[in-house]
Short mmCIF file of N, CA and C in Angstrom, two decimals:
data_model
loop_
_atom_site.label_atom_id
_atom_site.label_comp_id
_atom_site.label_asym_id
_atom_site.label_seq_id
_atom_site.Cartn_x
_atom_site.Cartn_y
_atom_site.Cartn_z
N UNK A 1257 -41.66 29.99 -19.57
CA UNK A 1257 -41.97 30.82 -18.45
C UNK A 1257 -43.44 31.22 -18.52
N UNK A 1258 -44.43 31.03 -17.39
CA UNK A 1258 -45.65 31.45 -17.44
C UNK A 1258 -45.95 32.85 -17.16
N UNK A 1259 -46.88 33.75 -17.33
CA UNK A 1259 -46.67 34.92 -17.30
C UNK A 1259 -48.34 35.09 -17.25
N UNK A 1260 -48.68 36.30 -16.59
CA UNK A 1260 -49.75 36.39 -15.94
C UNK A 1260 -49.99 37.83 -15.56
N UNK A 1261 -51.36 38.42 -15.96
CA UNK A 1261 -51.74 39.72 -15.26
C UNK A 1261 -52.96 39.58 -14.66
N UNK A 1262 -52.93 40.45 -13.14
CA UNK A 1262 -54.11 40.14 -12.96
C UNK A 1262 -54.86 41.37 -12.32
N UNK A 1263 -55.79 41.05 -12.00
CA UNK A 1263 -57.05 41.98 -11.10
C UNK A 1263 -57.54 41.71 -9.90
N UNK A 1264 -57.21 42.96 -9.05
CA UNK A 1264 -56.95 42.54 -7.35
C UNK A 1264 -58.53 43.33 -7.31
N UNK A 1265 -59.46 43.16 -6.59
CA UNK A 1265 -60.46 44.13 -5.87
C UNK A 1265 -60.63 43.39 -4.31
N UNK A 1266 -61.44 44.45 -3.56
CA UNK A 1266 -61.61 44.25 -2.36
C UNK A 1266 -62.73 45.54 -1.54
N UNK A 1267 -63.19 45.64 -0.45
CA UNK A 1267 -63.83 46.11 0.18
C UNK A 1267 -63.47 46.45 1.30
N UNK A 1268 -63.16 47.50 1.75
CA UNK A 1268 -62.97 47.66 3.39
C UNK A 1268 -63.95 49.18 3.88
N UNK A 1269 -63.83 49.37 5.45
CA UNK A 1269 -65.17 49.82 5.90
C UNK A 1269 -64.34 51.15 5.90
N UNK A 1270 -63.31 51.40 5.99
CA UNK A 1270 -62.93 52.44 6.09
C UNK A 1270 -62.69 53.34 4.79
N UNK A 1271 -61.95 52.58 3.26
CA UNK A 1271 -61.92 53.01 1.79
C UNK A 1271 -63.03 52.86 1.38
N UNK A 1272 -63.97 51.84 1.39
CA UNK A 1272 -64.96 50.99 0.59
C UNK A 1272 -63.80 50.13 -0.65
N UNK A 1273 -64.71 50.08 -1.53
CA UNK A 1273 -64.34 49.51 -2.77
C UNK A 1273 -63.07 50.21 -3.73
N UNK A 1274 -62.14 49.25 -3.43
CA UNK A 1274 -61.15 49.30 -4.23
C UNK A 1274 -60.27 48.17 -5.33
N UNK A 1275 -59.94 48.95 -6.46
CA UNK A 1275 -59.27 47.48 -7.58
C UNK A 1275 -58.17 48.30 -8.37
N UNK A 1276 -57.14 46.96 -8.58
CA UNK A 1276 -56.16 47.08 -8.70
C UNK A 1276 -55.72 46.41 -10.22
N UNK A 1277 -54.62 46.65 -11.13
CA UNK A 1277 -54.09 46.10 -12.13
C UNK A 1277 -53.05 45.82 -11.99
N UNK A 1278 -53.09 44.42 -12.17
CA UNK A 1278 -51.57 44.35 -11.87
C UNK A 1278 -50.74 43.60 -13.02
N UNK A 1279 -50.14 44.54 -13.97
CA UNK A 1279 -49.59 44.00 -15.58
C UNK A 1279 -48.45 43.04 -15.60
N UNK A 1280 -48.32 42.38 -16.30
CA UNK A 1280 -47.13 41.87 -16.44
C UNK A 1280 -45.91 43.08 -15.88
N UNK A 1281 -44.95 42.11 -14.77
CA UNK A 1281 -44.16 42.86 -15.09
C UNK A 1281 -43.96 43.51 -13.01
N UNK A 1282 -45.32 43.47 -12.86
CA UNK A 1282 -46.01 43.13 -11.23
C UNK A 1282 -46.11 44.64 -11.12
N UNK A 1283 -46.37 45.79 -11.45
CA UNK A 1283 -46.64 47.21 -10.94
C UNK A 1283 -47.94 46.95 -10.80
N UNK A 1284 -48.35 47.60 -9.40
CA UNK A 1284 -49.77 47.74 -9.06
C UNK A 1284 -50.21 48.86 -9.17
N UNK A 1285 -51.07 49.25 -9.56
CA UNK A 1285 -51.53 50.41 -10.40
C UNK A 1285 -53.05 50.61 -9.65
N UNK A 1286 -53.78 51.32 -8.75
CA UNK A 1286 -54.91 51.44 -7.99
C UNK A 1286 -55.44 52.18 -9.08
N UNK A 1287 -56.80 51.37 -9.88
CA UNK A 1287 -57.61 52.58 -11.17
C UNK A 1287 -59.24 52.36 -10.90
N UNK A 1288 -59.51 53.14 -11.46
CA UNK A 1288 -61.30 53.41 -10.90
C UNK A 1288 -61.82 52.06 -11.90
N UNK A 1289 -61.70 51.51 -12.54
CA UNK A 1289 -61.63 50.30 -13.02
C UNK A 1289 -60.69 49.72 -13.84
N UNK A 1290 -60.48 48.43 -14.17
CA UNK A 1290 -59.74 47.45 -14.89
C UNK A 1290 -60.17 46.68 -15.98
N UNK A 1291 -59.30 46.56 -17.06
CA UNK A 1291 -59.67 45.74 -17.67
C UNK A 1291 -58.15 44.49 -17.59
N UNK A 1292 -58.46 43.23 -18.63
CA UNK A 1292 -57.67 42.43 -18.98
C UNK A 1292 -57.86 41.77 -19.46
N UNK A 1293 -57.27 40.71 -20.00
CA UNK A 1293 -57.40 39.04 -20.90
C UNK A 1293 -56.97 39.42 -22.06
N UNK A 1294 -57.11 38.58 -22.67
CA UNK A 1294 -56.77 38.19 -24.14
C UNK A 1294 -57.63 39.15 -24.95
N UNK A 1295 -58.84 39.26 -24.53
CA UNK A 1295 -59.73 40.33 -25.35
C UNK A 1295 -59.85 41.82 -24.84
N UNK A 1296 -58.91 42.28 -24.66
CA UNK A 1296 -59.32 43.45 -23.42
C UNK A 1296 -58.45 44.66 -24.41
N UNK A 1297 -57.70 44.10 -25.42
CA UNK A 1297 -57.47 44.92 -26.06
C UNK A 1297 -58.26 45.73 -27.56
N UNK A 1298 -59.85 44.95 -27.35
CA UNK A 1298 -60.37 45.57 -28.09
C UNK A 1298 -61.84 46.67 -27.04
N UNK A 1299 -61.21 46.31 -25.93
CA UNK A 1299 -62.11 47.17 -24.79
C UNK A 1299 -61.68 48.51 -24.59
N UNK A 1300 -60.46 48.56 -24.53
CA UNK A 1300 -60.26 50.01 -24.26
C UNK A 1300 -60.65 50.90 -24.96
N UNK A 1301 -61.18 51.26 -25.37
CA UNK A 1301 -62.14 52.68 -26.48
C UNK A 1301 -63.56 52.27 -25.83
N UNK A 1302 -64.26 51.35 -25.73
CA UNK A 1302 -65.24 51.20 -25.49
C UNK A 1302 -65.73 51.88 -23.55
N UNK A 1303 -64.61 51.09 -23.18
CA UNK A 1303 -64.87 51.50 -21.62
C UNK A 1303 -64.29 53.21 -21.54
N UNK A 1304 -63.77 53.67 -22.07
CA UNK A 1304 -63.52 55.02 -22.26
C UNK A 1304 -64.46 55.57 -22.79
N UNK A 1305 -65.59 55.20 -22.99
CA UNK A 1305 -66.55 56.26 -23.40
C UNK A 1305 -68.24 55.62 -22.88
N UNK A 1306 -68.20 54.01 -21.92
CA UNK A 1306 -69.31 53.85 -21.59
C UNK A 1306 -69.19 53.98 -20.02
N UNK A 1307 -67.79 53.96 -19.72
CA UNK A 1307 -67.31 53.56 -17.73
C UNK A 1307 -68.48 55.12 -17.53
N UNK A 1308 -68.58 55.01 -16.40
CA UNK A 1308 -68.62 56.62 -15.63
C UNK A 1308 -68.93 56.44 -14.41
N UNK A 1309 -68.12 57.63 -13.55
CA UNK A 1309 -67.97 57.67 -12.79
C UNK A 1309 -69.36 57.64 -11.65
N UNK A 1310 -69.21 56.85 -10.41
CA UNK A 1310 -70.88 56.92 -9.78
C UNK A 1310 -71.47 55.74 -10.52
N UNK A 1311 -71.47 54.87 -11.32
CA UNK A 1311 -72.38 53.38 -11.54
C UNK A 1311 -72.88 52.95 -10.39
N UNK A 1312 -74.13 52.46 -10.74
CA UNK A 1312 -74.77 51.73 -9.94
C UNK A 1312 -74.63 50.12 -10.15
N UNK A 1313 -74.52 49.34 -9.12
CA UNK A 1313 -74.05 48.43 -9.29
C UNK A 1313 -74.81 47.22 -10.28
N UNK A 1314 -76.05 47.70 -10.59
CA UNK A 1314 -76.42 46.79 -11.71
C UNK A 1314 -76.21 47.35 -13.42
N UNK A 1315 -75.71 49.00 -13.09
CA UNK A 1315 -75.14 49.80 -14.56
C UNK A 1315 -73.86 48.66 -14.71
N UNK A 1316 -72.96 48.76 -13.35
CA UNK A 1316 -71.79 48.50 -13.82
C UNK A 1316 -71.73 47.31 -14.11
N UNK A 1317 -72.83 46.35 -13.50
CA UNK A 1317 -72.77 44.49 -13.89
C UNK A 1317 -73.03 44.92 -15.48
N UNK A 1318 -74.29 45.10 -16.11
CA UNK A 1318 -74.30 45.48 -17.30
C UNK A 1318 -73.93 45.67 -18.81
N UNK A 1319 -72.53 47.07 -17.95
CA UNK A 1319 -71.27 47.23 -18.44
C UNK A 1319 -70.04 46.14 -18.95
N UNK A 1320 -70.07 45.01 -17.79
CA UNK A 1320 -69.22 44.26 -18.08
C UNK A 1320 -69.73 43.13 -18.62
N UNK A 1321 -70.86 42.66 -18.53
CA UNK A 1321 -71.31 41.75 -19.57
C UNK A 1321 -71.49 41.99 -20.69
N UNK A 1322 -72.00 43.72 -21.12
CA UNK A 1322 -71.76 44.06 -22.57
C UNK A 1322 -70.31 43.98 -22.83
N UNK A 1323 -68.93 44.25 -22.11
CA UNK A 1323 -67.74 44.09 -22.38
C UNK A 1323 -67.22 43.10 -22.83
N UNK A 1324 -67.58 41.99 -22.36
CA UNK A 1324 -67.07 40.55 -22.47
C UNK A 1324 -67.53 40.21 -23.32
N UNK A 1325 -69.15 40.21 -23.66
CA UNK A 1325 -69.69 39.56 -24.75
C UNK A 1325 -68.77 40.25 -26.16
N UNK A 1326 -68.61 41.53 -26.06
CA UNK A 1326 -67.79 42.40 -26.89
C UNK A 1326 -66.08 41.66 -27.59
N UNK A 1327 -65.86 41.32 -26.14
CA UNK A 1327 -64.74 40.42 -26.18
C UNK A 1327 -64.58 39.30 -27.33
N UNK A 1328 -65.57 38.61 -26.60
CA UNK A 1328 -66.10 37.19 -27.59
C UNK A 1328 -66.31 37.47 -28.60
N UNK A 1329 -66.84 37.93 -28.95
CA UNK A 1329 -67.00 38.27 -30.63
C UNK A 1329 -66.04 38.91 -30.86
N UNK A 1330 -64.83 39.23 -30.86
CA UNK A 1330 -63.83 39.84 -31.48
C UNK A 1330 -62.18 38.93 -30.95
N UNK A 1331 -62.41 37.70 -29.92
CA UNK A 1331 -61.26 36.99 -29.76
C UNK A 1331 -61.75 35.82 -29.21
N UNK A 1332 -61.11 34.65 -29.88
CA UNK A 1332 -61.48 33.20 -30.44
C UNK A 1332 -61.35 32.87 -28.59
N UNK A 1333 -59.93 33.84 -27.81
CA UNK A 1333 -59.86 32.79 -26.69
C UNK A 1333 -60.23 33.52 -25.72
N UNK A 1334 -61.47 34.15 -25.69
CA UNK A 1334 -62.08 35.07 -24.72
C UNK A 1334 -63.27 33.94 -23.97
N UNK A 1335 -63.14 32.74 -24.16
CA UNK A 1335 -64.45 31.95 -24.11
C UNK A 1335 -65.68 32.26 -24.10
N UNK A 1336 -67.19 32.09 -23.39
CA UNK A 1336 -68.44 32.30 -24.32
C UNK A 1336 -68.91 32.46 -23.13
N UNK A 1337 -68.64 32.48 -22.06
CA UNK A 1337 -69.73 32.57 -21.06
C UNK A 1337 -68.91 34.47 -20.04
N UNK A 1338 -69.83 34.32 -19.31
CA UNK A 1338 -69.41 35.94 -18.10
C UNK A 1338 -69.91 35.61 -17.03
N UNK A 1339 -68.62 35.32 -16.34
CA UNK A 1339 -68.31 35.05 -14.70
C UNK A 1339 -68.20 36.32 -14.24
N UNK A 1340 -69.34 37.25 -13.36
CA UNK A 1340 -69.20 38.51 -12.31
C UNK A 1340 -69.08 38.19 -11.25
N UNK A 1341 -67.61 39.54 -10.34
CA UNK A 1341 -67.88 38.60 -9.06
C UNK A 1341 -68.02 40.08 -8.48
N UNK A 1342 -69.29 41.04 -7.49
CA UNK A 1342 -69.40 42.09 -7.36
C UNK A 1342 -68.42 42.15 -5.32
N UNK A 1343 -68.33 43.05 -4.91
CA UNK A 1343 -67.15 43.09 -4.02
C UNK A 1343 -67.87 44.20 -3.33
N UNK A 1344 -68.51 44.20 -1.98
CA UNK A 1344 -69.04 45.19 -1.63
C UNK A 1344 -69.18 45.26 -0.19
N UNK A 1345 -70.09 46.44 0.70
CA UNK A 1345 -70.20 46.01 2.27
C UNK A 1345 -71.02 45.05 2.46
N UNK A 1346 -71.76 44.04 1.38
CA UNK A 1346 -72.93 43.31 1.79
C UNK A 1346 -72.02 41.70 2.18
N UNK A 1347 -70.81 41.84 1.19
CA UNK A 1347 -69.95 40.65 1.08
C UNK A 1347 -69.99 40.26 -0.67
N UNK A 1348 -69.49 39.09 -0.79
CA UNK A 1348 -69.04 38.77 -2.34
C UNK A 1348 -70.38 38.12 -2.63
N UNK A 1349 -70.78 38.68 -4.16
CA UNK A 1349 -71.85 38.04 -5.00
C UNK A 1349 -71.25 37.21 -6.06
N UNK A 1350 -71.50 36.46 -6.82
CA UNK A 1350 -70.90 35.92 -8.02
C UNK A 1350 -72.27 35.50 -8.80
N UNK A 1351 -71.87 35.65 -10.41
CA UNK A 1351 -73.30 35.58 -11.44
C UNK A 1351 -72.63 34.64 -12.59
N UNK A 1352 -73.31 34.05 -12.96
CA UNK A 1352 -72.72 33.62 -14.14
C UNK A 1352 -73.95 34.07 -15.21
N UNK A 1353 -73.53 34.35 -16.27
CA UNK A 1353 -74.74 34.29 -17.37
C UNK A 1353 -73.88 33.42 -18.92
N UNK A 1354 -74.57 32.77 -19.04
CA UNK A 1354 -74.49 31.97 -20.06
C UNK A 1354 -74.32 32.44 -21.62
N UNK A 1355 -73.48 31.69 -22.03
CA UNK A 1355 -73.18 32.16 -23.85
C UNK A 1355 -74.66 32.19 -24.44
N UNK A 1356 -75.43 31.69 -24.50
CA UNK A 1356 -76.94 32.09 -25.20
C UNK A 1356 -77.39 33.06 -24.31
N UNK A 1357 -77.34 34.12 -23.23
CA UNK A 1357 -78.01 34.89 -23.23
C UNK A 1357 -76.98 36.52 -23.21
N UNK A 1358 -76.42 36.05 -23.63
CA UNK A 1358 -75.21 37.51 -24.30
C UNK A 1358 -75.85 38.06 -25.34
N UNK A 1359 -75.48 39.10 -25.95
CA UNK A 1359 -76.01 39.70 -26.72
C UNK A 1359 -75.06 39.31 -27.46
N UNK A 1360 -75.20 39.50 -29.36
CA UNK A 1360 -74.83 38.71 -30.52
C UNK A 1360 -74.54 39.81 -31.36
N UNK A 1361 -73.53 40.97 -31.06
CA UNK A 1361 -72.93 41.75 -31.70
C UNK A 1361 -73.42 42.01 -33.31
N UNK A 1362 -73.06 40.59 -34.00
CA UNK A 1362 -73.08 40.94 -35.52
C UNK A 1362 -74.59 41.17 -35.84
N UNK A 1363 -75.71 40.91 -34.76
CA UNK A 1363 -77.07 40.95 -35.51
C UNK A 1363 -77.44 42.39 -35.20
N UNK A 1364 -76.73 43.52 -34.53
CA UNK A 1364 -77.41 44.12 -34.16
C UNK A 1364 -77.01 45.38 -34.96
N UNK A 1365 -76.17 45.23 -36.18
CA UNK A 1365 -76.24 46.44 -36.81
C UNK A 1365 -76.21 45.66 -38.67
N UNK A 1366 -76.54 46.17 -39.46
CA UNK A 1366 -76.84 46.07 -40.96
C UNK A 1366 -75.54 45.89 -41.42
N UNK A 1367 -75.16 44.87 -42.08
CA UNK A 1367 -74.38 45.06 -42.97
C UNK A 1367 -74.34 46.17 -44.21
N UNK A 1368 -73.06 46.41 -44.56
CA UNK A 1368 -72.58 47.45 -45.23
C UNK A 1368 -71.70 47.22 -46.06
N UNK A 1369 -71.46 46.93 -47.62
CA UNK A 1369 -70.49 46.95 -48.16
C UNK A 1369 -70.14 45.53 -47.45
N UNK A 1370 -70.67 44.77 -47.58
CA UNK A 1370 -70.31 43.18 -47.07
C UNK A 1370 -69.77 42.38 -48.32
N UNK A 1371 -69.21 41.03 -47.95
CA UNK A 1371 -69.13 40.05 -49.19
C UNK A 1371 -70.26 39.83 -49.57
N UNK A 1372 -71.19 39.84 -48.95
CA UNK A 1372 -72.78 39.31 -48.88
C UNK A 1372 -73.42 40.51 -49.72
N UNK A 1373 -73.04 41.42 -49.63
CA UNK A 1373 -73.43 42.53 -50.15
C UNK A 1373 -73.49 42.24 -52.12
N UNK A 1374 -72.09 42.26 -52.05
CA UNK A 1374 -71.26 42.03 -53.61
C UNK A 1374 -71.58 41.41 -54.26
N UNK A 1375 -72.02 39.66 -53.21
CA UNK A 1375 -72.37 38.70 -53.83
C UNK A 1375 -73.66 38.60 -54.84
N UNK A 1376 -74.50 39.52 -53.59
CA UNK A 1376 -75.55 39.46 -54.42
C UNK A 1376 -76.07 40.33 -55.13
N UNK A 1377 -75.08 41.66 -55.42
CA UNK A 1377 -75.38 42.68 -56.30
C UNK A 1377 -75.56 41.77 -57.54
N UNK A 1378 -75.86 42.94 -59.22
CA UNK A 1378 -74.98 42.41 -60.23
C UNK A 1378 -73.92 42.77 -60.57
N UNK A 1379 -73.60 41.41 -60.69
CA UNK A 1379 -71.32 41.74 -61.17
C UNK A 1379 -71.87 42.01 -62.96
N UNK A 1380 -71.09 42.61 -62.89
CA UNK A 1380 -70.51 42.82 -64.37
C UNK A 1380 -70.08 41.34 -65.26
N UNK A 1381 -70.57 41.41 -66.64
CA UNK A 1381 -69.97 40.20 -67.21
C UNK A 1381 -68.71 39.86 -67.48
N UNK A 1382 -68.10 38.60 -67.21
CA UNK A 1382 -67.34 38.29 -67.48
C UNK A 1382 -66.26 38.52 -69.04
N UNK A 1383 -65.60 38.56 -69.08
CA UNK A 1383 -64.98 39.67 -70.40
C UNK A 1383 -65.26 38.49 -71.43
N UNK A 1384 -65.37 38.58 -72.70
CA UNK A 1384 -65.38 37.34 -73.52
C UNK A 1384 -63.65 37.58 -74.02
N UNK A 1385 -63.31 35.82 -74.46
CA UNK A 1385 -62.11 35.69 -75.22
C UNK A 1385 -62.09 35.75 -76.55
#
């Protein structure tokens, strides 16, 4: 059985901009944003403390390319690239930005207490027999 969640958005002149979640299971759920995929379960903490309310629409492109790239580095089947598609009164935009120009998570903070770390401390000698 195939199984599927997805993400409804849209534009009208009278609401403006609205998006939808729709989980396994088919409840539609109207939320000030969405997440999903395979990697989306290491998003939620993150978008809970970077979303806010009022983005401007190049904060919120931003937002979701730092999300995804976030993704990728934390799930093998999140693939490498970020497809945006923005939904507005002007009509539909779509962006792609490419796996080399994502940002690269692991370079951007110091290792700590790494294997790399250990490796190259000094170990202690080996015990004699």
């Amino acid at each position: 059985m195939l199984q599927t969640g997805l993400i409804v958005g849209g534009w009208d002149k009278y609401e403006g901009g609205k998006i939808y979640g729709i989980p396994l299971g088919g409840t539609i759920i109207e939320q000030p944003f969405t997440i999903g995929g395979s990697g989306s379960s290491y998003l939620y903490g993150f978008f809970d403390q970077a979303w806010k309310e009022g983005m401007t629409k190049d904060e919120a492109e931003q937002l979701v390319v730092k999300a995804v790239s976030l993704a990728i580095a934390r799930d093998g089947a999140s693939g490498g690239v970020v497809r945006t598609v923005t939904i507005n009164s002007e009509g539909v935009a779509r962006k792609f930005f490419p796996g080399d120009a994502l940002p690269l998570w692991h370079e951007e903070l110091e290792a700590q207490n790494s294997l790399l770390d250990i490796l190259n401390s000094h170990a202690p000698e080996p015990m004699a027999i």
